[in-house]
């Protein structure tokens, strides 16, 4: 039972570099989302998707892009990394409907220097 | 949009004591209130949830109460144990809406042996 898989677990980037954080789920969930976790700030929503081909912005979308070409995958792209994007990133998925439990990945710790 | 306030940010108790974490929400349309536990280095995991048609729910040492009129809900942990030490997040969402939860800022619970 893989659940939600995030890669990589750790990453160090230089300012201005680009990269993609991968997220895959094998539960056939329609709803997927990306959060960033910073000390004292809780979990802040970056982008989310309610199904393949549909994405929308969350609370802190600037500097991030997403796409949802399949139900399983929801990658998060940083086009030009900045030190302010140093954070722990979590991907989550949920089945929707009346059962809205979110299943989280293990997180990606990103440091931008 | 929804706003969830969570208090306290840090809670320190002795093993065997009870712990209470409180949250308030702003959107009266919210009808699903989950609580997540995050252990060090891991993603959050659902521990209990409550829906708006229920005032209280218990699961062994954990209980959640909901006051829809006052728009607040609380997590109660009795007979705390060292393994209860973690960060706890409350959240609020709307079943039938975007399903994407809004999280509180988290409470770091420390249980001293």
Tab-separated table of C-alpha atoms in Angstrom:
chain	number	residue	atom	x	y	z
A	1	UNK	CA	0.000	0.000	0.000
A	2	UNK	CA	2.078	2.934	-1.281
A	3	UNK	CA	-0.511	5.684	-0.676
A	4	UNK	CA	0.995	9.091	-1.498
A	5	UNK	CA	4.628	9.071	-2.625
A	6	UNK	CA	6.751	12.200	-2.777
A	7	UNK	CA	10.194	12.516	-4.319
A	8	UNK	CA	12.793	13.640	-3.524
A	9	UNK	CA	12.837	13.627	0.297
A	10	UNK	CA	15.568	16.265	0.489
A	11	UNK	CA	16.786	18.850	-2.017
A	12	UNK	CA	19.175	21.797	-1.994
A	13	UNK	CA	18.841	24.365	-4.765
A	14	UNK	CA	20.701	27.491	-5.667
A	15	UNK	CA	18.743	30.701	-6.086
A	16	UNK	CA	17.341	30.885	-9.609
A	17	UNK	CA	17.419	27.154	-10.290
A	18	UNK	CA	14.289	25.290	-11.291
A	19	UNK	CA	13.039	21.915	-10.186
A	20	UNK	CA	9.971	19.716	-9.958
A	21	UNK	CA	8.703	18.053	-6.814
A	22	UNK	CA	6.985	14.811	-7.684
A	23	UNK	CA	3.792	13.478	-6.119
A	24	UNK	CA	2.010	10.262	-7.021
A	25	UNK	CA	-0.926	8.475	-5.418
A	26	UNK	CA	-2.270	4.998	-6.116
A	27	UNK	CA	-5.669	5.320	-4.421
A	28	UNK	CA	-7.537	6.723	-7.442
A	29	UNK	CA	-8.292	9.920	-5.510
A	30	UNK	CA	-9.729	12.821	-7.473
A	31	UNK	CA	-8.540	15.560	-5.126
A	32	UNK	CA	-4.865	16.413	-4.738
A	33	UNK	CA	-3.134	19.358	-3.129
A	34	UNK	CA	0.234	20.835	-2.251
A	35	UNK	CA	1.038	22.483	1.068
A	36	UNK	CA	4.098	24.136	2.478
A	37	UNK	CA	4.915	23.921	6.159
A	38	UNK	CA	6.925	26.646	7.834
A	39	UNK	CA	7.617	27.025	11.572
A	40	UNK	CA	4.667	28.639	13.331
A	41	UNK	CA	2.678	28.915	10.091
A	42	UNK	CA	1.013	25.525	9.933
A	43	UNK	CA	0.109	24.043	6.559
A	44	UNK	CA	-0.544	26.601	3.846
A	45	UNK	CA	-2.198	25.576	0.606
A	46	UNK	CA	-0.196	26.292	-2.553
A	47	UNK	CA	-2.258	24.714	-5.362
A	48	UNK	CA	-4.893	22.045	-5.613
A	49	UNK	CA	-6.668	19.921	-8.186
A	50	UNK	CA	-10.178	18.478	-8.181
A	51	UNK	CA	-9.475	16.106	-11.059
A	52	UNK	CA	-7.302	15.476	-14.090
A	53	UNK	CA	-6.955	18.644	-16.163
A	54	UNK	CA	-8.294	20.922	-13.403
A	55	UNK	CA	-6.098	22.973	-11.083
A	56	UNK	CA	-6.598	26.052	-8.945
A	57	UNK	CA	-4.598	28.358	-6.712
A	58	UNK	CA	-4.494	28.167	-2.966
A	59	UNK	CA	-3.350	30.649	-0.347
A	60	UNK	CA	0.316	30.993	-1.425
A	61	UNK	CA	0.604	30.169	-5.171
A	62	UNK	CA	3.235	32.714	-6.260
A	63	UNK	CA	6.425	31.141	-7.595
A	64	UNK	CA	4.845	27.716	-8.129
A	65	UNK	CA	3.180	25.996	-11.071
A	66	UNK	CA	1.219	22.745	-11.201
A	67	UNK	CA	-0.410	20.515	-13.782
A	68	UNK	CA	-2.618	17.422	-13.527
A	69	UNK	CA	-2.444	15.339	-16.691
A	70	UNK	CA	-3.350	12.077	-14.943
A	71	UNK	CA	-5.343	11.135	-11.843
A	72	UNK	CA	-2.223	9.663	-10.228
A	73	UNK	CA	0.334	12.468	-10.591
A	74	UNK	CA	0.415	16.067	-9.399
A	75	UNK	CA	3.891	17.616	-9.786
A	76	UNK	CA	4.835	20.989	-8.295
A	77	UNK	CA	7.262	23.147	-10.282
A	78	UNK	CA	9.503	25.881	-8.979
A	79	UNK	CA	10.528	27.921	-12.021
A	80	UNK	CA	13.128	30.145	-10.341
A	81	UNK	CA	13.841	29.157	-6.756
A	82	UNK	CA	14.144	31.832	-4.079
A	83	UNK	CA	15.349	31.564	-0.457
A	84	UNK	CA	11.772	32.327	0.664
A	85	UNK	CA	10.768	28.969	-0.808
A	86	UNK	CA	12.893	27.117	1.706
A	87	UNK	CA	10.302	24.938	3.418
A	88	UNK	CA	8.906	21.446	3.861
A	89	UNK	CA	6.445	20.563	1.123
A	90	UNK	CA	3.611	18.082	1.519
A	91	UNK	CA	1.407	16.566	-1.122
A	92	UNK	CA	-2.017	15.226	-0.112
A	93	UNK	CA	-4.882	13.428	-1.780
A	94	UNK	CA	-8.480	12.705	-0.849
A	95	UNK	CA	-11.345	10.819	-2.355
A	96	UNK	CA	-13.803	13.703	-1.981
A	97	UNK	CA	-17.478	13.241	-1.504
A	98	UNK	CA	-18.619	12.766	2.090
A	99	UNK	CA	-15.271	11.252	3.119
A	100	UNK	CA	-12.799	14.072	2.917
A	101	UNK	CA	-9.881	12.596	4.890
A	102	UNK	CA	-6.623	13.827	3.393
A	103	UNK	CA	-3.750	11.364	2.985
A	104	UNK	CA	-0.322	12.990	3.097
A	105	UNK	CA	3.021	12.050	1.654
A	106	UNK	CA	6.197	11.994	3.749
A	107	UNK	CA	7.242	15.463	2.649
A	108	UNK	CA	10.111	17.068	0.724
A	109	UNK	CA	12.511	19.270	2.648
A	110	UNK	CA	13.733	21.970	0.270
A	111	UNK	CA	16.538	24.396	1.003
A	112	UNK	CA	17.277	27.276	-1.375
A	113	UNK	CA	20.667	28.899	-0.873
B	1	UNK	CA	-12.269	32.072	2.526
B	2	UNK	CA	-12.140	29.939	5.633
B	3	UNK	CA	-9.889	30.970	8.548
B	4	UNK	CA	-8.975	28.511	11.293
B	5	UNK	CA	-7.400	29.666	14.553
B	6	UNK	CA	-5.731	27.109	16.825
B	7	UNK	CA	-4.569	27.450	20.444
B	8	UNK	CA	-2.274	26.917	22.203
B	9	UNK	CA	0.773	26.763	19.939
B	10	UNK	CA	2.660	24.733	22.550
B	11	UNK	CA	1.278	22.498	25.293
B	12	UNK	CA	3.400	20.742	27.880
B	13	UNK	CA	1.830	18.140	30.201
B	14	UNK	CA	2.884	15.369	32.548
B	15	UNK	CA	2.239	11.777	31.566
B	16	UNK	CA	-1.263	10.804	32.657
B	17	UNK	CA	-2.654	14.345	32.502
B	18	UNK	CA	-5.292	15.461	30.024
B	19	UNK	CA	-4.594	17.784	27.093
B	20	UNK	CA	-7.049	20.069	25.325
B	21	UNK	CA	-6.475	21.886	22.041
B	22	UNK	CA	-9.018	24.409	20.781
B	23	UNK	CA	-9.845	25.692	17.304
B	24	UNK	CA	-12.246	28.256	15.911
B	25	UNK	CA	-13.379	28.639	12.307
B	26	UNK	CA	-14.972	31.471	10.372
B	27	UNK	CA	-17.054	29.922	7.567
B	28	UNK	CA	-20.449	28.747	8.810
B	29	UNK	CA	-20.695	26.484	5.733
B	30	UNK	CA	-17.843	24.269	6.976
B	31	UNK	CA	-19.206	20.882	7.979
B	32	UNK	CA	-16.210	18.556	8.314
B	33	UNK	CA	-13.590	18.994	11.053
B	34	UNK	CA	-10.644	16.589	11.075
B	35	UNK	CA	-7.696	16.452	13.445
B	36	UNK	CA	-4.265	15.373	12.252
B	37	UNK	CA	-1.217	14.206	14.178
B	38	UNK	CA	2.244	14.830	12.760
B	39	UNK	CA	5.167	12.927	14.193
B	40	UNK	CA	8.709	14.137	13.633
B	41	UNK	CA	9.841	13.706	10.042
B	42	UNK	CA	6.487	12.413	8.829
B	43	UNK	CA	3.410	13.709	7.095
B	44	UNK	CA	0.231	14.488	9.058
B	45	UNK	CA	-2.113	11.586	9.689
B	46	UNK	CA	-5.814	11.695	10.532
B	47	UNK	CA	-6.579	10.673	14.114
B	48	UNK	CA	-10.232	11.660	14.494
B	49	UNK	CA	-12.847	13.718	12.707
B	50	UNK	CA	-16.315	15.077	13.346
B	51	UNK	CA	-19.126	16.202	11.095
B	52	UNK	CA	-21.469	19.095	11.713
B	53	UNK	CA	-24.442	16.897	12.598
B	54	UNK	CA	-22.590	15.486	15.620
B	55	UNK	CA	-21.656	17.291	18.843
B	56	UNK	CA	-19.083	14.861	20.212
B	57	UNK	CA	-17.114	11.842	19.081
B	58	UNK	CA	-14.817	9.549	21.058
B	59	UNK	CA	-12.176	7.023	20.109
B	60	UNK	CA	-10.482	5.453	23.116
B	61	UNK	CA	-8.415	8.224	24.773
B	62	UNK	CA	-9.246	10.825	22.133
B	63	UNK	CA	-12.423	12.868	21.850
B	64	UNK	CA	-13.527	15.825	19.769
B	65	UNK	CA	-16.341	18.241	20.553
B	66	UNK	CA	-18.029	20.676	18.185
B	67	UNK	CA	-20.090	23.789	18.920
B	68	UNK	CA	-21.494	24.971	15.595
B	69	UNK	CA	-23.209	27.989	17.104
B	70	UNK	CA	-19.950	29.307	18.507
B	71	UNK	CA	-17.928	27.937	15.566
B	72	UNK	CA	-15.375	26.176	17.679
B	73	UNK	CA	-14.199	22.612	18.143
B	74	UNK	CA	-11.756	20.976	20.507
B	75	UNK	CA	-9.530	17.914	20.788
B	76	UNK	CA	-9.324	16.178	24.152
B	77	UNK	CA	-6.654	13.595	24.948
B	78	UNK	CA	-6.955	11.796	28.279
B	79	UNK	CA	-4.300	9.799	30.133
B	80	UNK	CA	-1.565	11.223	27.929
B	81	UNK	CA	1.462	9.079	27.125
B	82	UNK	CA	4.926	10.043	25.828
B	83	UNK	CA	4.008	8.658	22.398
B	84	UNK	CA	1.268	11.293	22.181
B	85	UNK	CA	4.048	13.888	21.810
B	86	UNK	CA	3.648	15.358	18.318
B	87	UNK	CA	2.254	18.346	16.437
B	88	UNK	CA	-1.539	18.356	16.160
B	89	UNK	CA	-3.437	20.218	13.451
B	90	UNK	CA	-7.122	21.005	13.315
B	91	UNK	CA	-8.807	21.673	9.984
B	92	UNK	CA	-12.149	22.688	8.534
B	93	UNK	CA	-13.637	21.939	5.124
B	94	UNK	CA	-16.899	21.728	3.271
B	95	UNK	CA	-18.194	18.382	2.073
B	96	UNK	CA	-19.766	19.094	-1.279
B	97	UNK	CA	-17.459	22.030	-1.906
B	98	UNK	CA	-13.810	21.999	-2.931
B	99	UNK	CA	-13.086	19.454	-0.154
B	100	UNK	CA	-9.722	21.133	0.417
B	101	UNK	CA	-9.244	21.645	4.172
B	102	UNK	CA	-7.988	24.828	5.775
B	103	UNK	CA	-5.571	24.026	8.586
B	104	UNK	CA	-4.827	25.691	11.886
B	105	UNK	CA	-1.224	26.602	12.697
B	106	UNK	CA	-0.640	23.518	14.810
B	107	UNK	CA	-0.053	22.695	18.474
B	108	UNK	CA	3.158	21.094	19.644
B	109	UNK	CA	2.196	18.692	22.439
B	110	UNK	CA	4.975	17.554	24.746
B	111	UNK	CA	4.222	14.782	27.231
B	112	UNK	CA	6.833	14.475	29.971
B	113	UNK	CA	7.376	10.982	31.446
